[in-house]
Amino acid sequence: MVDFQELGELEQRIVMALQVDGRATWRKIAKVLDEPERTVARHGAALLEDGKVNIAAIRHRAGAVIAALNCVPGTVPVASEALSARADTSFTYMVTGQSDVVSELHYDGGLEDILTLQLPATPGLSQIQVYPILKFFKTIRGWRAGNLSTAQMRMLEPEVGGERTEWHPTEALDATDLTIIDALRRDGRASIEAISRQVKLGESSVSRRVEALLRGEHISIRTLVEPALLGLPVEALLWVQVSPERIDELGQRLSQLPQVRYLAAIAGDAQLLVDVTVPSQQDLYRFIAQTDWGQMVQLRTSVVLGARKRGGRLVSTASGR
């Protein structure tokens, strides 16, 4: 179970460095942060061991949808748990507003079976609304929550595997590739040596394959951390209606804001889904009231009551979260 007490200043800077490159060595991070390597390694290792930070690969699929569920009273935690247990979900939130649970699902094929048979069988479900994702403007791979300079982030940026909002994996994957992906999904910082022992290949061959998987758009390495640990305990999903000719402009503009950790264009009664994290409800109000929304038609807000899954990984919940 994760303690949601806010991290210290150095720990937050280490987290932000890992957000830029989850596989960066402690030596590299220490050099960029201008801190002793032993200090950075000690704090960084503790964050990982305590489960406050997870580094994990996520495999890119052909498409994704947002499922918004209404549940029978008293069954919201059960429905959230059921969706989180699915291998194809990347995040699952219990929320306020028109829906009770919101989850993102990724797929390669067979969407009809998922929508007509699997999701309707979710325990506690009374109604479901599905929003196909048309375009990502920002994923949690691109979220930065800290005070590193542009120069520091540039120094940390990996040669391959940076932020992508589009991916088109084309090369076929063999059994070894899939084993490597599974290893990185369990531990995105797994060493080449450790992976090579699992797949029984030389380290140079494994290193080339990992680079090819990242360069070929098959996977991304993501740093997963609860926003509350970074002093951002208030999280909300904003469902934005906007005139069609302004979707791209507004999406691009909002994606640059530090409060936005995720943003996608969706098909349905809203055109944009925006995940916002801020220090307080007053800050959420100011974000909604003072942001230039352009030709927005309507906005509805769902406050996140708790996350059971983020970035494809289950989240341990603390009391009150």
PDB file of C-alpha atoms in Angstrom:
ATOM      1  CA  MET A   1       0.000   0.000   0.000  1.00  0.00           C
ATOM      2  CA  VAL A   2       1.430   3.359  -1.035  1.00  0.00           C
ATOM      3  CA  ASP A   3       1.678   6.233   1.443  1.00  0.00           C
ATOM      4  CA  PHE A   4       0.362   9.311  -0.386  1.00  0.00           C
ATOM      5  CA  GLN A   5       2.387  11.803   1.658  1.00  0.00           C
ATOM      6  CA  GLU A   6       3.942  14.361  -0.683  1.00  0.00           C
ATOM      7  CA  LEU A   7       7.496  13.598  -1.772  1.00  0.00           C
ATOM      8  CA  GLY A   8      10.437  15.818  -0.895  1.00  0.00           C
ATOM      9  CA  GLU A   9      11.949  18.285  -3.357  1.00  0.00           C
ATOM     10  CA  LEU A  10      14.851  16.044  -4.452  1.00  0.00           C
ATOM     11  CA  GLU A  11      12.559  13.034  -4.803  1.00  0.00           C
ATOM     12  CA  GLN A  12      10.225  15.036  -7.027  1.00  0.00           C
ATOM     13  CA  ARG A  13      13.126  16.100  -9.236  1.00  0.00           C
ATOM     14  CA  ILE A  14      14.208  12.457  -9.537  1.00  0.00           C
ATOM     15  CA  VAL A  15      10.646  11.508 -10.508  1.00  0.00           C
ATOM     16  CA  MET A  16      10.580  14.170 -13.194  1.00  0.00           C
ATOM     17  CA  ALA A  17      13.918  12.948 -14.547  1.00  0.00           C
ATOM     18  CA  LEU A  18      12.434   9.445 -14.743  1.00  0.00           C
ATOM     19  CA  GLN A  19       9.382  10.858 -16.517  1.00  0.00           C
ATOM     20  CA  VAL A  20      11.728  12.062 -19.248  1.00  0.00           C
ATOM     21  CA  ASP A  21      13.626   8.757 -19.407  1.00  0.00           C
ATOM     22  CA  GLY A  22      12.522   5.921 -17.174  1.00  0.00           C
ATOM     23  CA  ARG A  23      15.631   3.888 -18.036  1.00  0.00           C
ATOM     24  CA  ALA A  24      18.183   6.635 -17.375  1.00  0.00           C
ATOM     25  CA  THR A  25      20.990   5.544 -15.054  1.00  0.00           C
ATOM     26  CA  TRP A  26      21.287   7.062 -11.600  1.00  0.00           C
ATOM     27  CA  ARG A  27      24.661   8.407 -12.695  1.00  0.00           C
ATOM     28  CA  LYS A  28      23.121  10.283 -15.617  1.00  0.00           C
ATOM     29  CA  ILE A  29      20.283  11.635 -13.476  1.00  0.00           C
ATOM     30  CA  ALA A  30      22.699  12.735 -10.767  1.00  0.00           C
ATOM     31  CA  LYS A  31      24.846  14.577 -13.300  1.00  0.00           C
ATOM     32  CA  VAL A  32      21.853  16.411 -14.762  1.00  0.00           C
ATOM     33  CA  LEU A  33      20.466  17.286 -11.315  1.00  0.00           C
ATOM     34  CA  ASP A  34      23.939  18.225 -10.050  1.00  0.00           C
ATOM     35  CA  GLU A  35      23.557  15.955  -7.042  1.00  0.00           C
ATOM     36  CA  PRO A  36      25.811  13.212  -5.612  1.00  0.00           C
ATOM     37  CA  GLU A  37      25.258   9.929  -7.433  1.00  0.00           C
ATOM     38  CA  ARG A  38      24.980   7.931  -4.209  1.00  0.00           C
ATOM     39  CA  THR A  39      22.271  10.275  -2.915  1.00  0.00           C
ATOM     40  CA  VAL A  40      20.261  10.079  -6.137  1.00  0.00           C
ATOM     41  CA  ALA A  41      20.658   6.296  -6.318  1.00  0.00           C
ATOM     42  CA  ARG A  42      19.554   5.879  -2.693  1.00  0.00           C
ATOM     43  CA  HIS A  43      16.454   8.046  -3.067  1.00  0.00           C
ATOM     44  CA  GLY A  44      15.592   6.662  -6.500  1.00  0.00           C
ATOM     45  CA  ALA A  45      15.913   3.038  -5.432  1.00  0.00           C
ATOM     46  CA  ALA A  46      13.742   3.705  -2.368  1.00  0.00           C
ATOM     47  CA  LEU A  47      11.002   5.242  -4.541  1.00  0.00           C
ATOM     48  CA  LEU A  48      10.957   2.113  -6.700  1.00  0.00           C
ATOM     49  CA  GLU A  49      11.200  -0.361  -3.824  1.00  0.00           C
ATOM     50  CA  ASP A  50       8.402   1.351  -1.881  1.00  0.00           C
ATOM     51  CA  GLY A  51       6.152   1.290  -4.954  1.00  0.00           C
ATOM     52  CA  LYS A  52       5.768   5.059  -4.987  1.00  0.00           C
ATOM     53  CA  VAL A  53       7.137   5.061  -8.527  1.00  0.00           C
ATOM     54  CA  ASN A  54       6.812   2.333 -11.136  1.00  0.00           C
ATOM     55  CA  ILE A  55       8.600   2.170 -14.469  1.00  0.00           C
ATOM     56  CA  ALA A  56       6.741   0.011 -16.964  1.00  0.00           C
ATOM     57  CA  ALA A  57       6.494  -0.566 -20.679  1.00  0.00           C
ATOM     58  CA  ILE A  58       3.132  -0.291 -22.365  1.00  0.00           C
ATOM     59  CA  ARG A  59       2.557  -2.040 -25.668  1.00  0.00           C
ATOM     60  CA  HIS A  60       0.999   0.056 -28.412  1.00  0.00           C
ATOM     61  CA  ARG A  61      -2.095  -1.325 -30.088  1.00  0.00           C
ATOM     62  CA  ALA A  62      -4.055  -0.472 -33.217  1.00  0.00           C
ATOM     63  CA  GLY A  63      -6.783   1.442 -31.421  1.00  0.00           C
ATOM     64  CA  ALA A  64      -8.252   2.500 -28.089  1.00  0.00           C
ATOM     65  CA  VAL A  65     -11.609   3.425 -26.581  1.00  0.00           C
ATOM     66  CA  ILE A  66     -12.825   5.149 -23.439  1.00  0.00           C
ATOM     67  CA  ALA A  67     -15.523   3.224 -21.566  1.00  0.00           C
ATOM     68  CA  ALA A  68     -17.692   5.251 -19.181  1.00  0.00           C
ATOM     69  CA  LEU A  69     -19.786   3.037 -16.916  1.00  0.00           C
ATOM     70  CA  ASN A  70     -22.833   3.670 -14.749  1.00  0.00           C
ATOM     71  CA  CYS A  71     -23.147   1.105 -11.998  1.00  0.00           C
ATOM     72  CA  VAL A  72     -25.823  -0.317  -9.735  1.00  0.00           C
ATOM     73  CA  PRO A  73     -25.573   1.402  -6.320  1.00  0.00           C
ATOM     74  CA  GLY A  74     -22.921  -0.218  -4.142  1.00  0.00           C
ATOM     75  CA  THR A  75     -21.118  -1.955  -7.017  1.00  0.00           C
ATOM     76  CA  VAL A  76     -18.730   0.769  -8.198  1.00  0.00           C
ATOM     77  CA  PRO A  77     -15.613  -0.768  -6.533  1.00  0.00           C
ATOM     78  CA  VAL A  78     -16.496  -4.182  -7.980  1.00  0.00           C
ATOM     79  CA  ALA A  79     -16.860  -2.808 -11.506  1.00  0.00           C
ATOM     80  CA  SER A  80     -13.625  -0.829 -11.147  1.00  0.00           C
ATOM     81  CA  GLU A  81     -11.789  -3.942  -9.996  1.00  0.00           C
ATOM     82  CA  ALA A  82     -13.173  -6.016 -12.857  1.00  0.00           C
ATOM     83  CA  LEU A  83     -12.078  -3.496 -15.498  1.00  0.00           C
ATOM     84  CA  SER A  84      -8.668  -3.065 -13.874  1.00  0.00           C
ATOM     85  CA  ALA A  85      -8.106  -6.829 -13.979  1.00  0.00           C
ATOM     86  CA  ARG A  86      -8.412  -6.821 -17.772  1.00  0.00           C
ATOM     87  CA  ALA A  87      -5.078  -7.006 -19.597  1.00  0.00           C
ATOM     88  CA  ASP A  88      -6.292  -4.541 -22.248  1.00  0.00           C
ATOM     89  CA  THR A  89      -7.093  -1.633 -19.896  1.00  0.00           C
ATOM     90  CA  SER A  90      -4.502   1.068 -19.284  1.00  0.00           C
ATOM     91  CA  PHE A  91      -6.300   3.154 -16.648  1.00  0.00           C
ATOM     92  CA  THR A  92      -9.420   2.810 -14.519  1.00  0.00           C
ATOM     93  CA  TYR A  93     -10.827   5.633 -12.385  1.00  0.00           C
ATOM     94  CA  MET A  94     -13.789   5.903 -10.050  1.00  0.00           C
ATOM     95  CA  VAL A  95     -15.295   9.328 -10.709  1.00  0.00           C
ATOM     96  CA  THR A  96     -18.107  11.736  -9.899  1.00  0.00           C
ATOM     97  CA  GLY A  97     -20.594  13.079 -12.434  1.00  0.00           C
ATOM     98  CA  GLN A  98     -22.572  11.331 -15.137  1.00  0.00           C
ATOM     99  CA  SER A  99     -20.481   8.138 -14.937  1.00  0.00           C
ATOM    100  CA  ASP A 100     -19.198   6.068 -12.023  1.00  0.00           C
ATOM    101  CA  VAL A 101     -16.153   4.423 -13.616  1.00  0.00           C
ATOM    102  CA  VAL A 102     -14.041   5.525 -16.580  1.00  0.00           C
ATOM    103  CA  SER A 103     -11.495   3.224 -18.214  1.00  0.00           C
ATOM    104  CA  GLU A 104      -9.267   3.238 -21.301  1.00  0.00           C
ATOM    105  CA  LEU A 105      -9.024   0.007 -23.316  1.00  0.00           C
ATOM    106  CA  HIS A 106      -6.538  -0.790 -26.082  1.00  0.00           C
ATOM    107  CA  TYR A 107      -7.142  -3.355 -28.813  1.00  0.00           C
ATOM    108  CA  ASP A 108      -5.727  -4.794 -32.025  1.00  0.00           C
ATOM    109  CA  GLY A 109      -8.855  -6.513 -33.299  1.00  0.00           C
ATOM    110  CA  GLY A 110     -12.106  -8.012 -32.107  1.00  0.00           C
ATOM    111  CA  LEU A 111     -13.550  -4.743 -30.803  1.00  0.00           C
ATOM    112  CA  GLU A 112     -17.085  -5.920 -31.537  1.00  0.00           C
ATOM    113  CA  ASP A 113     -16.685  -8.825 -29.121  1.00  0.00           C
ATOM    114  CA  ILE A 114     -15.301  -6.491 -26.455  1.00  0.00           C
ATOM    115  CA  LEU A 115     -18.147  -3.995 -26.805  1.00  0.00           C
ATOM    116  CA  THR A 116     -21.072  -6.388 -27.269  1.00  0.00           C
ATOM    117  CA  LEU A 117     -20.109  -9.296 -25.011  1.00  0.00           C
ATOM    118  CA  GLN A 118     -17.242  -8.588 -22.636  1.00  0.00           C
ATOM    119  CA  LEU A 119     -17.887  -5.085 -21.327  1.00  0.00           C
ATOM    120  CA  PRO A 120     -21.665  -5.597 -20.894  1.00  0.00           C
ATOM    121  CA  ALA A 121     -20.793  -8.538 -18.609  1.00  0.00           C
ATOM    122  CA  THR A 122     -18.902  -6.268 -16.185  1.00  0.00           C
ATOM    123  CA  PRO A 123     -20.251  -6.906 -12.647  1.00  0.00           C
ATOM    124  CA  GLY A 124     -22.537  -4.139 -11.422  1.00  0.00           C
ATOM    125  CA  LEU A 125     -22.927  -2.479 -14.815  1.00  0.00           C
ATOM    126  CA  SER A 126     -26.234  -0.738 -15.500  1.00  0.00           C
ATOM    127  CA  GLN A 127     -25.264   1.386 -18.520  1.00  0.00           C
ATOM    128  CA  ILE A 128     -22.182   1.958 -20.647  1.00  0.00           C
ATOM    129  CA  GLN A 129     -21.057   4.688 -23.034  1.00  0.00           C
ATOM    130  CA  VAL A 130     -18.094   4.026 -25.353  1.00  0.00           C
ATOM    131  CA  TYR A 131     -15.952   6.782 -26.885  1.00  0.00           C
ATOM    132  CA  PRO A 132     -13.488   5.686 -29.604  1.00  0.00           C
ATOM    133  CA  ILE A 133     -10.193   7.568 -29.314  1.00  0.00           C
ATOM    134  CA  LEU A 134      -9.457   9.336 -32.591  1.00  0.00           C
ATOM    135  CA  LYS A 135      -6.176  11.034 -31.683  1.00  0.00           C
ATOM    136  CA  PHE A 136      -3.851  11.425 -28.707  1.00  0.00           C
ATOM    137  CA  PHE A 137      -2.570  14.918 -27.991  1.00  0.00           C
ATOM    138  CA  LYS A 138      -0.745  13.870 -24.820  1.00  0.00           C
ATOM    139  CA  THR A 139      -0.184  10.635 -22.917  1.00  0.00           C
ATOM    140  CA  ILE A 140       1.271  10.191 -19.458  1.00  0.00           C
ATOM    141  CA  ARG A 141       4.600   9.506 -21.214  1.00  0.00           C
ATOM    142  CA  GLY A 142       4.693  13.218 -21.982  1.00  0.00           C
ATOM    143  CA  TRP A 143       3.507  14.455 -18.576  1.00  0.00           C
ATOM    144  CA  ARG A 144       6.063  16.446 -16.577  1.00  0.00           C
ATOM    145  CA  ALA A 145       5.333  17.401 -12.977  1.00  0.00           C
ATOM    146  CA  GLY A 146       8.267  19.302 -11.549  1.00  0.00           C
ATOM    147  CA  ASN A 147      10.729  22.114 -11.937  1.00  0.00           C
ATOM    148  CA  LEU A 148      13.492  20.807 -14.206  1.00  0.00           C
ATOM    149  CA  SER A 149      14.746  23.283 -16.766  1.00  0.00           C
ATOM    150  CA  THR A 150      14.345  22.837 -20.499  1.00  0.00           C
ATOM    151  CA  ALA A 151      18.094  22.247 -20.747  1.00  0.00           C
ATOM    152  CA  GLN A 152      17.976  19.512 -18.101  1.00  0.00           C
ATOM    153  CA  MET A 153      15.071  17.763 -19.823  1.00  0.00           C
ATOM    154  CA  ARG A 154      16.921  17.959 -23.127  1.00  0.00           C
ATOM    155  CA  MET A 155      19.961  16.320 -21.538  1.00  0.00           C
ATOM    156  CA  LEU A 156      17.804  13.503 -20.188  1.00  0.00           C
ATOM    157  CA  GLU A 157      15.824  12.856 -23.373  1.00  0.00           C
ATOM    158  CA  PRO A 158      16.512   9.293 -24.610  1.00  0.00           C
ATOM    159  CA  GLU A 159      17.775   8.680 -28.138  1.00  0.00           C
ATOM    160  CA  VAL A 160      14.795   6.397 -28.804  1.00  0.00           C
ATOM    161  CA  GLY A 161      11.521   5.874 -26.983  1.00  0.00           C
ATOM    162  CA  GLY A 162      10.521   9.483 -26.338  1.00  0.00           C
ATOM    163  CA  GLU A 163       6.970  10.800 -26.176  1.00  0.00           C
ATOM    164  CA  ARG A 164       4.719   9.705 -29.042  1.00  0.00           C
ATOM    165  CA  THR A 165       1.105  10.550 -29.699  1.00  0.00           C
ATOM    166  CA  GLU A 166       0.935   8.317 -32.768  1.00  0.00           C
ATOM    167  CA  TRP A 167       2.380   4.885 -33.331  1.00  0.00           C
ATOM    168  CA  HIS A 168       2.301   2.526 -36.273  1.00  0.00           C
ATOM    169  CA  PRO A 169       4.017  -0.742 -35.334  1.00  0.00           C
ATOM    170  CA  THR A 170       4.542  -2.629 -38.567  1.00  0.00           C
ATOM    171  CA  GLU A 171       7.244  -5.239 -38.002  1.00  0.00           C
ATOM    172  CA  ALA A 172       6.042  -8.668 -36.902  1.00  0.00           C
ATOM    173  CA  LEU A 173       7.053  -9.674 -33.372  1.00  0.00           C
ATOM    174  CA  ASP A 174       8.439 -13.111 -32.592  1.00  0.00           C
ATOM    175  CA  ALA A 175       8.319 -15.016 -29.302  1.00  0.00           C
ATOM    176  CA  THR A 176      11.573 -13.452 -28.102  1.00  0.00           C
ATOM    177  CA  ASP A 177      10.267  -9.937 -28.735  1.00  0.00           C
ATOM    178  CA  LEU A 178       7.110 -10.715 -26.765  1.00  0.00           C
ATOM    179  CA  THR A 179       9.154 -12.110 -23.874  1.00  0.00           C
ATOM    180  CA  ILE A 180      11.258  -8.934 -23.826  1.00  0.00           C
ATOM    181  CA  ILE A 181       8.101  -6.808 -23.827  1.00  0.00           C
ATOM    182  CA  ASP A 182       6.670  -8.817 -20.910  1.00  0.00           C
ATOM    183  CA  ALA A 183       9.906  -8.313 -18.971  1.00  0.00           C
ATOM    184  CA  LEU A 184       9.769  -4.561 -19.549  1.00  0.00           C
ATOM    185  CA  ARG A 185       6.076  -4.429 -18.641  1.00  0.00           C
ATOM    186  CA  ARG A 186       6.972  -5.940 -15.271  1.00  0.00           C
ATOM    187  CA  ASP A 187      10.009  -3.700 -14.813  1.00  0.00           C
ATOM    188  CA  GLY A 188      10.739  -0.936 -17.277  1.00  0.00           C
ATOM    189  CA  ARG A 189      14.210  -0.494 -15.772  1.00  0.00           C
ATOM    190  CA  ALA A 190      15.157  -4.159 -16.128  1.00  0.00           C
ATOM    191  CA  SER A 191      18.791  -4.342 -17.182  1.00  0.00           C
ATOM    192  CA  ILE A 192      19.865  -5.780 -20.505  1.00  0.00           C
ATOM    193  CA  GLU A 193      21.751  -8.424 -18.543  1.00  0.00           C
ATOM    194  CA  ALA A 194      18.606  -9.471 -16.646  1.00  0.00           C
ATOM    195  CA  ILE A 195      16.496  -9.584 -19.802  1.00  0.00           C
ATOM    196  CA  SER A 196      19.164 -11.568 -21.670  1.00  0.00           C
ATOM    197  CA  ARG A 197      19.041 -14.241 -18.959  1.00  0.00           C
ATOM    198  CA  GLN A 198      15.272 -14.525 -19.387  1.00  0.00           C
ATOM    199  CA  VAL A 199      15.331 -14.833 -23.170  1.00  0.00           C
ATOM    200  CA  LYS A 200      18.627 -16.765 -23.307  1.00  0.00           C
ATOM    201  CA  LEU A 201      20.224 -14.411 -25.822  1.00  0.00           C
ATOM    202  CA  GLY A 202      23.445 -12.422 -25.753  1.00  0.00           C
ATOM    203  CA  GLU A 203      23.322  -8.956 -24.256  1.00  0.00           C
ATOM    204  CA  SER A 204      24.223  -7.256 -27.538  1.00  0.00           C
ATOM    205  CA  SER A 205      21.331  -9.012 -29.309  1.00  0.00           C
ATOM    206  CA  VAL A 206      18.894  -8.086 -26.533  1.00  0.00           C
ATOM    207  CA  SER A 207      20.095  -4.479 -26.556  1.00  0.00           C
ATOM    208  CA  ARG A 208      19.446  -4.246 -30.302  1.00  0.00           C
ATOM    209  CA  ARG A 209      15.996  -5.767 -29.908  1.00  0.00           C
ATOM    210  CA  VAL A 210      15.010  -3.388 -27.095  1.00  0.00           C
ATOM    211  CA  GLU A 211      16.132  -0.434 -29.188  1.00  0.00           C
ATOM    212  CA  ALA A 212      14.234  -1.786 -32.195  1.00  0.00           C
ATOM    213  CA  LEU A 213      11.050  -2.199 -30.137  1.00  0.00           C
ATOM    214  CA  LEU A 214      11.287   1.400 -28.951  1.00  0.00           C
ATOM    215  CA  ARG A 215      12.320   2.795 -32.308  1.00  0.00           C
ATOM    216  CA  GLY A 216       9.709   0.721 -34.146  1.00  0.00           C
ATOM    217  CA  GLU A 217       6.865   2.186 -32.059  1.00  0.00           C
ATOM    218  CA  HIS A 218       5.882  -1.109 -30.444  1.00  0.00           C
ATOM    219  CA  ILE A 219       6.326   0.030 -26.827  1.00  0.00           C
ATOM    220  CA  SER A 220       6.841   3.092 -24.653  1.00  0.00           C
ATOM    221  CA  ILE A 221       8.547   3.213 -21.258  1.00  0.00           C
ATOM    222  CA  ARG A 222       6.381   5.147 -18.827  1.00  0.00           C
ATOM    223  CA  THR A 223       6.999   6.435 -15.313  1.00  0.00           C
ATOM    224  CA  LEU A 224       3.926   5.900 -13.162  1.00  0.00           C
ATOM    225  CA  VAL A 225       3.413   7.947 -10.022  1.00  0.00           C
ATOM    226  CA  GLU A 226       0.353   9.069  -8.130  1.00  0.00           C
ATOM    227  CA  PRO A 227      -0.132  12.822  -8.686  1.00  0.00           C
ATOM    228  CA  ALA A 228      -0.821  13.257  -4.953  1.00  0.00           C
ATOM    229  CA  LEU A 229       2.817  12.333  -4.239  1.00  0.00           C
ATOM    230  CA  LEU A 230       3.835  15.357  -6.319  1.00  0.00           C
ATOM    231  CA  GLY A 231       1.571  17.770  -4.474  1.00  0.00           C
ATOM    232  CA  LEU A 232      -1.305  17.355  -6.950  1.00  0.00           C
ATOM    233  CA  PRO A 233      -4.038  15.516  -5.009  1.00  0.00           C
ATOM    234  CA  VAL A 234      -6.986  16.853  -7.045  1.00  0.00           C
ATOM    235  CA  GLU A 235      -7.542  15.103 -10.363  1.00  0.00           C
ATOM    236  CA  ALA A 236     -10.416  15.553 -12.780  1.00  0.00           C
ATOM    237  CA  LEU A 237     -11.560  14.413 -16.203  1.00  0.00           C
ATOM    238  CA  LEU A 238     -12.891  17.239 -18.350  1.00  0.00           C
ATOM    239  CA  TRP A 239     -15.298  16.269 -21.136  1.00  0.00           C
ATOM    240  CA  VAL A 240     -15.080  19.105 -23.637  1.00  0.00           C
ATOM    241  CA  GLN A 241     -17.491  19.889 -26.444  1.00  0.00           C
ATOM    242  CA  VAL A 242     -15.866  22.046 -29.098  1.00  0.00           C
ATOM    243  CA  SER A 243     -16.718  23.039 -32.647  1.00  0.00           C
ATOM    244  CA  PRO A 244     -15.107  20.615 -35.149  1.00  0.00           C
ATOM    245  CA  GLU A 245     -12.824  23.183 -36.774  1.00  0.00           C
ATOM    246  CA  ARG A 246     -11.301  24.066 -33.375  1.00  0.00           C
ATOM    247  CA  ILE A 247     -10.636  20.542 -32.047  1.00  0.00           C
ATOM    248  CA  ASP A 248      -7.020  20.341 -33.187  1.00  0.00           C
ATOM    249  CA  GLU A 249      -6.158  23.895 -32.176  1.00  0.00           C
ATOM    250  CA  LEU A 250      -7.605  23.532 -28.694  1.00  0.00           C
ATOM    251  CA  GLY A 251      -6.115  20.066 -28.226  1.00  0.00           C
ATOM    252  CA  GLN A 252      -2.637  21.275 -29.154  1.00  0.00           C
ATOM    253  CA  ARG A 253      -2.899  24.295 -26.874  1.00  0.00           C
ATOM    254  CA  LEU A 254      -4.193  22.413 -23.838  1.00  0.00           C
ATOM    255  CA  SER A 255      -1.595  19.667 -24.237  1.00  0.00           C
ATOM    256  CA  GLN A 256       1.149  22.215 -23.498  1.00  0.00           C
ATOM    257  CA  LEU A 257      -0.286  23.119 -20.088  1.00  0.00           C
ATOM    258  CA  PRO A 258       1.507  21.509 -17.116  1.00  0.00           C
ATOM    259  CA  GLN A 259      -1.801  20.745 -15.377  1.00  0.00           C
ATOM    260  CA  VAL A 260      -2.780  18.420 -18.244  1.00  0.00           C
ATOM    261  CA  ARG A 261      -1.395  14.903 -17.876  1.00  0.00           C
ATOM    262  CA  TYR A 262      -3.450  13.250 -20.643  1.00  0.00           C
ATOM    263  CA  LEU A 263      -5.534  14.533 -23.561  1.00  0.00           C
ATOM    264  CA  ALA A 264      -7.304  12.707 -26.376  1.00  0.00           C
ATOM    265  CA  ALA A 265      -9.788  13.527 -29.121  1.00  0.00           C
ATOM    266  CA  ILE A 266     -12.776  11.209 -28.849  1.00  0.00           C
ATOM    267  CA  ALA A 267     -15.927  10.403 -30.822  1.00  0.00           C
ATOM    268  CA  GLY A 268     -19.222  10.957 -29.035  1.00  0.00           C
ATOM    269  CA  ASP A 269     -21.077  13.688 -27.175  1.00  0.00           C
ATOM    270  CA  ALA A 270     -17.698  15.245 -26.259  1.00  0.00           C
ATOM    271  CA  GLN A 271     -14.789  15.864 -28.595  1.00  0.00           C
ATOM    272  CA  LEU A 272     -11.892  16.073 -26.099  1.00  0.00           C
ATOM    273  CA  LEU A 273     -11.140  14.196 -22.884  1.00  0.00           C
ATOM    274  CA  VAL A 274      -8.675  16.071 -20.664  1.00  0.00           C
ATOM    275  CA  ASP A 275      -7.093  14.624 -17.498  1.00  0.00           C
ATOM    276  CA  VAL A 276      -6.066  17.474 -15.175  1.00  0.00           C
ATOM    277  CA  THR A 277      -4.104  17.307 -11.895  1.00  0.00           C
ATOM    278  CA  VAL A 278      -3.844  20.341  -9.577  1.00  0.00           C
ATOM    279  CA  PRO A 279      -3.054  21.109  -5.906  1.00  0.00           C
ATOM    280  CA  SER A 280      -6.592  22.032  -4.807  1.00  0.00           C
ATOM    281  CA  GLN A 281     -10.212  22.396  -5.845  1.00  0.00           C
ATOM    282  CA  GLN A 282      -9.639  26.145  -6.039  1.00  0.00           C
ATOM    283  CA  ASP A 283      -6.867  25.501  -8.568  1.00  0.00           C
ATOM    284  CA  LEU A 284      -9.235  23.262 -10.533  1.00  0.00           C
ATOM    285  CA  TYR A 285     -11.793  26.072 -10.575  1.00  0.00           C
ATOM    286  CA  ARG A 286      -9.185  28.545 -11.806  1.00  0.00           C
ATOM    287  CA  PHE A 287      -8.042  26.130 -14.513  1.00  0.00           C
ATOM    288  CA  ILE A 288     -11.596  25.712 -15.766  1.00  0.00           C
ATOM    289  CA  ALA A 289     -12.624  29.358 -15.405  1.00  0.00           C
ATOM    290  CA  GLN A 290      -9.468  31.081 -16.591  1.00  0.00           C
ATOM    291  CA  THR A 291      -8.238  28.847 -19.419  1.00  0.00           C
ATOM    292  CA  ASP A 292      -8.898  30.169 -22.922  1.00  0.00           C
ATOM    293  CA  TRP A 293     -11.161  27.434 -24.248  1.00  0.00           C
ATOM    294  CA  GLY A 294     -11.705  29.013 -27.669  1.00  0.00           C
ATOM    295  CA  GLN A 295     -14.918  27.880 -29.369  1.00  0.00           C
ATOM    296  CA  MET A 296     -15.857  25.438 -26.611  1.00  0.00           C
ATOM    297  CA  VAL A 297     -19.564  24.656 -26.542  1.00  0.00           C
ATOM    298  CA  GLN A 298     -19.843  22.922 -23.186  1.00  0.00           C
ATOM    299  CA  LEU A 299     -17.697  21.411 -20.442  1.00  0.00           C
ATOM    300  CA  ARG A 300     -18.557  18.811 -17.832  1.00  0.00           C
ATOM    301  CA  THR A 301     -16.230  17.796 -15.057  1.00  0.00           C
ATOM    302  CA  SER A 302     -15.741  14.412 -13.386  1.00  0.00           C
ATOM    303  CA  VAL A 303     -13.568  14.487 -10.266  1.00  0.00           C
ATOM    304  CA  VAL A 304     -11.422  11.374  -9.873  1.00  0.00           C
ATOM    305  CA  LEU A 305     -12.244   9.718  -6.544  1.00  0.00           C
ATOM    306  CA  GLY A 306      -9.582   7.051  -6.902  1.00  0.00           C
ATOM    307  CA  ALA A 307      -7.412   5.299  -9.482  1.00  0.00           C
ATOM    308  CA  ARG A 308      -7.228   1.503  -9.464  1.00  0.00           C
ATOM    309  CA  LYS A 309      -5.026   1.295 -12.557  1.00  0.00           C
ATOM    310  CA  ARG A 310      -2.587   3.642 -14.271  1.00  0.00           C
ATOM    311  CA  GLY A 311      -0.368   2.993 -17.284  1.00  0.00           C
ATOM    312  CA  GLY A 312      -1.416  -0.651 -17.377  1.00  0.00           C
ATOM    313  CA  ARG A 313      -0.392  -1.245 -13.741  1.00  0.00           C
ATOM    314  CA  LEU A 314      -2.628  -1.796 -10.735  1.00  0.00           C
ATOM    315  CA  VAL A 315      -2.435   0.940  -8.107  1.00  0.00           C
ATOM    316  CA  SER A 316      -2.331   0.126  -4.411  1.00  0.00           C
ATOM    317  CA  THR A 317      -4.827   2.342  -2.614  1.00  0.00           C
ATOM    318  CA  ALA A 318      -4.288   4.078   0.697  1.00  0.00           C
ATOM    319  CA  SER A 319      -6.982   4.939   3.184  1.00  0.00           C
ATOM    320  CA  GLY A 320      -9.112   7.798   1.922  1.00  0.00           C
ATOM    321  CA  ARG A 321      -7.954   7.454  -1.697  1.00  0.00           C
TER     322      ARG A 321
END
